[in-house]
Short mmCIF file of C-alpha atoms in Angstrom, two decimals:
data_model
loop_
_atom_site.label_atom_id
_atom_site.label_comp_id
_atom_site.label_asym_id
_atom_site.label_seq_id
_atom_site.Cartn_x
_atom_site.Cartn_y
_atom_site.Cartn_z
CA MET A 178 0.00 0.00 0.00
CA LEU A 179 1.26 3.47 -0.93
CA ASN A 180 0.19 7.01 -0.11
CA GLY A 181 0.89 9.67 -2.68
CA THR A 182 -0.18 12.62 -4.76
CA ILE A 183 -1.16 13.26 -8.36
CA GLY A 184 -0.23 16.64 -9.74
CA GLY A 185 1.34 17.49 -6.40
CA LYS A 186 -2.00 18.15 -4.69
CA TYR A 187 -4.57 15.36 -5.27
CA THR A 188 -3.95 12.74 -2.57
CA VAL A 189 -4.34 9.08 -3.48
CA VAL A 190 -4.09 5.61 -2.01
CA ILE A 191 -2.43 2.95 -4.19
CA GLU A 192 -2.51 -0.82 -3.66
CA LEU A 193 -0.04 -2.88 -5.72
CA GLU A 194 0.82 -6.56 -5.98
CA GLU A 195 3.91 -8.08 -7.57
CA HIS A 196 3.45 -11.35 -9.45
CA GLU A 197 5.85 -14.18 -10.26
CA ASP A 198 6.36 -12.82 -13.79
CA ASP A 199 7.67 -9.61 -12.13
CA TYR A 200 4.74 -7.59 -13.42
CA ILE A 201 2.73 -5.41 -11.05
CA SER A 202 -1.02 -4.85 -10.93
CA GLY A 203 -3.40 -3.28 -8.44
CA ARG A 204 -5.75 -0.34 -7.98
CA TYR A 205 -5.80 3.25 -6.74
CA ALA A 206 -8.32 5.74 -5.39
CA TYR A 207 -8.45 9.45 -4.66
CA THR A 208 -8.97 10.04 -0.95
CA SER A 209 -11.59 12.68 -1.80
CA THR A 210 -13.56 10.08 -3.81
CA LEU A 211 -13.41 7.59 -0.95
CA ARG A 212 -14.73 10.25 1.44
CA LYS A 213 -17.51 11.21 -0.97
CA ASN A 214 -18.59 7.86 -2.45
CA GLY A 215 -17.27 5.36 0.08
CA ASP A 216 -15.04 2.32 -0.34
CA VAL A 217 -16.95 0.80 -3.26
CA GLU A 218 -15.81 -0.86 -6.48
CA CYS A 219 -16.15 2.21 -8.69
CA SER A 220 -14.04 4.34 -6.34
CA TRP A 221 -11.03 2.24 -7.37
CA PRO A 222 -9.69 2.30 -10.97
CA SER A 223 -7.63 -0.81 -11.69
CA ILE A 224 -3.92 -0.77 -12.54
CA ASN A 225 -2.63 -3.20 -15.18
CA PRO A 226 0.65 -3.54 -17.07
CA SER A 227 0.37 -2.09 -20.57
CA TYR A 228 0.39 -4.54 -23.46
CA ASN A 229 2.83 -2.25 -25.27
CA ASN A 230 5.43 -1.84 -22.53
CA PRO A 231 4.45 -3.68 -19.33
CA GLU A 232 7.67 -2.86 -17.48
CA THR A 233 7.34 0.95 -17.48
CA GLN A 234 3.79 1.68 -18.63
CA TRP A 235 0.52 0.93 -16.86
CA THR A 236 -3.04 1.00 -18.19
CA ILE A 237 -5.77 2.29 -15.88
CA ARG A 238 -9.36 1.06 -16.26
CA ASP A 239 -12.55 2.16 -14.53
CA CYS A 240 -15.12 -0.17 -12.99
CA LYS A 241 -16.66 -0.71 -16.46
CA SER A 242 -13.27 -1.94 -17.72
CA ASP A 243 -12.90 1.11 -19.97
CA VAL A 244 -9.40 2.57 -20.32
CA VAL A 245 -9.33 6.02 -18.68
CA GLU A 246 -5.60 6.71 -18.17
CA GLU A 247 -2.09 5.60 -19.06
CA TRP A 248 0.83 5.90 -16.63
CA PHE A 249 4.19 6.32 -18.37
CA ASN A 250 7.79 6.22 -17.17
CA VAL A 251 6.79 4.12 -14.18
CA ASN A 252 9.71 3.78 -11.77
CA PHE A 253 9.25 1.83 -8.55
CA ILE A 254 12.53 2.47 -6.75
CA ASP A 255 13.46 -0.46 -4.45
CA TYR A 256 9.72 -1.11 -4.10
CA LYS A 257 9.60 1.85 -1.73
CA HIS A 258 8.95 4.94 -3.85
CA LEU A 259 6.85 5.17 -7.00
CA THR A 260 7.06 7.87 -9.65
CA ALA A 261 5.21 8.06 -12.96
CA ARG A 262 3.62 10.42 -15.46
CA MET A 263 -0.16 10.16 -15.88
CA LYS A 264 -1.91 10.95 -19.16
CA LYS A 265 -5.71 11.09 -18.97
CA ASN A 266 -8.12 10.55 -21.85
CA ASN A 267 -8.66 14.32 -22.00
CA ARG A 268 -4.91 14.56 -22.76
CA LYS A 269 -4.06 16.34 -19.52
CA SER A 270 -0.87 15.08 -17.86
CA TYR A 271 0.15 14.94 -14.20
CA ASP A 272 3.14 13.77 -12.17
CA ILE A 273 2.60 10.92 -9.74
CA SER A 274 4.61 10.40 -6.56
CA ALA A 275 3.87 7.83 -3.86
CA THR A 276 5.65 6.09 -0.99
CA VAL A 277 5.03 2.61 0.46
CA VAL A 278 3.41 2.76 3.89
CA GLU A 279 2.51 -0.92 4.36
CA THR A 280 3.62 -4.28 2.94
CA ARG A 281 1.91 -7.65 3.16
CA SER A 282 2.99 -11.17 2.19
CA ASN A 283 1.41 -12.83 -0.83
CA ILE A 284 -1.81 -14.80 -0.46
CA GLU A 285 -1.29 -18.56 -0.17
CA ARG A 286 -0.99 -20.38 -3.48
CA LEU A 287 -3.91 -22.56 -4.55
CA ASP A 288 -2.35 -24.88 -7.15
CA SER A 289 -2.29 -28.01 -4.94
CA TYR A 290 -5.87 -27.45 -3.76
CA LEU A 291 -7.32 -26.99 -7.26
CA LYS A 292 -5.29 -29.80 -8.85
CA MET A 293 -6.73 -32.11 -6.19
CA HIS A 294 -10.24 -31.39 -7.56
CA ILE A 295 -9.57 -31.83 -11.29
CA GLY A 296 -12.43 -33.89 -12.74
CA GLU A 297 -14.92 -32.58 -10.15
CA TYR A 298 -17.57 -29.91 -10.54
CA ALA A 299 -16.97 -26.67 -8.62
CA PHE A 300 -20.27 -27.03 -6.76
CA GLU A 301 -19.25 -30.48 -5.49
CA PHE A 302 -16.48 -29.04 -3.31
CA ARG A 303 -18.04 -25.55 -2.95
CA MET A 304 -15.09 -23.93 -4.67
CA PHE A 305 -16.41 -20.39 -4.64
CA ASP A 306 -17.22 -20.57 -0.94
CA ASN A 307 -13.57 -21.31 -0.13
CA PRO A 308 -12.53 -18.17 1.82
CA LYS A 309 -9.20 -17.80 -0.02
CA ILE A 310 -10.78 -18.10 -3.47
CA LYS A 311 -13.77 -15.96 -2.55
CA THR A 312 -11.50 -13.19 -1.22
CA ARG A 313 -9.31 -13.18 -4.31
CA LEU A 314 -12.15 -13.26 -6.85
CA THR A 315 -14.10 -10.59 -4.99
CA LYS A 316 -11.03 -8.37 -5.06
CA LEU A 317 -10.46 -9.11 -8.75
CA LEU A 318 -14.04 -8.70 -9.97
CA GLY A 319 -15.59 -6.50 -7.32
CA ALA A 320 -18.39 -7.76 -5.08
CA LYS A 321 -21.21 -7.10 -7.58
CA ASN A 322 -19.48 -8.79 -10.50
CA PHE A 323 -18.45 -11.74 -8.31
CA GLN A 324 -22.09 -12.37 -7.41
CA PHE A 325 -23.07 -12.07 -11.07
CA PHE A 326 -20.28 -14.49 -12.01
CA LYS A 327 -21.63 -17.07 -9.58
CA SER A 328 -25.23 -16.52 -10.72
CA ILE A 329 -24.46 -17.50 -14.32
CA TYR A 330 -22.27 -20.47 -13.34
CA GLU A 331 -25.13 -22.99 -13.60
CA VAL A 332 -24.56 -25.40 -16.51
CA THR A 333 -20.92 -26.29 -15.98
CA ILE A 334 -18.14 -28.70 -16.86
CA PRO A 335 -15.77 -30.43 -14.41
CA LEU A 336 -12.42 -28.80 -13.69
CA GLU A 337 -9.85 -29.50 -16.42
CA TYR A 338 -6.10 -28.97 -16.66
CA ASN A 339 -4.40 -27.63 -19.81
CA ALA A 340 -1.20 -25.69 -20.46
CA GLY A 341 -0.53 -25.11 -16.77
CA MET A 342 -4.07 -23.90 -16.11
CA VAL A 343 -6.87 -25.41 -14.04
CA TRP A 344 -10.09 -24.16 -15.60
CA ALA A 345 -13.82 -24.65 -16.11
CA SER A 346 -16.75 -22.81 -17.66
CA GLY A 347 -20.43 -22.26 -17.14
CA PHE A 348 -23.52 -20.54 -18.45
CA LYS A 349 -27.10 -19.85 -17.45
CA ALA A 350 -29.47 -22.78 -17.81
CA HIS A 351 -31.45 -22.63 -21.08
CA GLN A 352 -29.41 -19.58 -22.17
CA CYS A 353 -26.34 -21.00 -23.90
CA CYS A 354 -24.21 -19.08 -24.26
CA ASP A 355 -25.00 -15.53 -23.20
CA PRO A 356 -24.41 -14.86 -20.39
CA ALA A 357 -21.50 -17.25 -20.03
CA THR A 358 -18.22 -17.40 -18.15
CA LEU A 359 -14.89 -19.18 -18.12
CA TRP A 360 -12.31 -18.98 -15.34
CA ALA A 361 -8.76 -20.29 -15.13
CA TYR A 362 -6.04 -20.49 -12.50
CA ASN A 363 -2.44 -20.45 -13.73
CA THR A 364 -0.51 -22.87 -11.53
CA HIS A 365 2.82 -21.32 -12.53
CA SER A 366 2.06 -17.67 -11.81
CA ASP A 367 -0.58 -18.19 -9.07
CA SER A 368 -3.03 -15.98 -10.99
CA PHE A 369 -6.77 -16.14 -11.68
CA PHE A 370 -8.27 -15.11 -15.03
CA ILE A 371 -11.98 -14.52 -15.63
CA TRP A 372 -13.96 -14.06 -18.85
CA ILE A 373 -17.65 -13.15 -18.90
CA ARG A 374 -19.88 -12.61 -21.92
CA VAL A 375 -23.11 -10.71 -21.38
CA ASP A 376 -25.33 -9.06 -23.99
CA GLU A 377 -22.84 -10.11 -26.71
CA ARG A 378 -20.00 -8.18 -25.07
CA ASP A 379 -16.86 -9.79 -23.64
CA TYR A 380 -15.25 -8.73 -20.34
CA TRP A 381 -11.83 -9.88 -19.13
CA TRP A 382 -10.13 -9.81 -15.71
CA SER A 383 -6.63 -10.85 -14.72
CA GLU A 384 -4.80 -10.91 -11.40
CA SER A 385 -1.50 -10.59 -13.24
CA GLY A 386 -2.77 -7.64 -15.30
CA ILE A 387 -2.24 -9.45 -18.60
CA ILE A 388 -4.62 -11.81 -20.42
CA PRO A 389 -2.39 -14.66 -21.64
CA VAL A 390 -2.83 -16.20 -25.07
CA GLU A 391 -3.50 -19.60 -23.49
CA PHE A 392 -6.53 -18.22 -21.65
CA ARG A 393 -7.93 -16.56 -24.78
CA GLU A 394 -7.53 -19.85 -26.61
CA LEU A 395 -9.51 -21.69 -23.92
CA VAL A 396 -12.35 -19.19 -24.32
CA ASP A 397 -12.27 -19.47 -28.12
CA ILE A 398 -12.32 -23.26 -28.04
CA ARG A 399 -15.13 -23.50 -25.48
CA PHE A 400 -17.37 -20.70 -26.78
CA GLU A 401 -16.38 -20.24 -30.42
#
């Protein structure tokens, strides 16, 4: 967790997580927005590595997954002090400066647990009620989207394992295949990926900040 400023005067809170591939993702919020709107999903734009230059450029998305900002020249010095240059969609630019105020250890890996249930249906071992999985997916999707995700996960397949990923899919009964969803857990990077289709529009989430080709291929094969 970092405290900082944008433009030298707008105070923000930033939460970042480093992944095994060395990329960083997270979220941030203006303290004024938190005071006004509360600690809700849409108070926190998400931070993801840019597809173009993931090491020094971050893409910022709002709670509708629309890109609203790009952060350039990202420099996280010794994982203690962050500097960057923000460019908003209205083309205005601001300097970002933030300092780490709290660190936490990574959440326990889930690869052994999920591999143990390959061939089973998620409802059989109440996967999404597991506190560790529930916490991570709620943080990734937001509480409202997590509940929607579970609500459409009705007609499902057992957990499978391909290309280092434990995965499964589901859709609403009698409504194949919109809405529909597919999730995967990368056992190498300890990252969840979620895809949801609703009203013919696709939405993607990633704990690592990047949607890997292998995950896109799983979605294409299952719901082509």
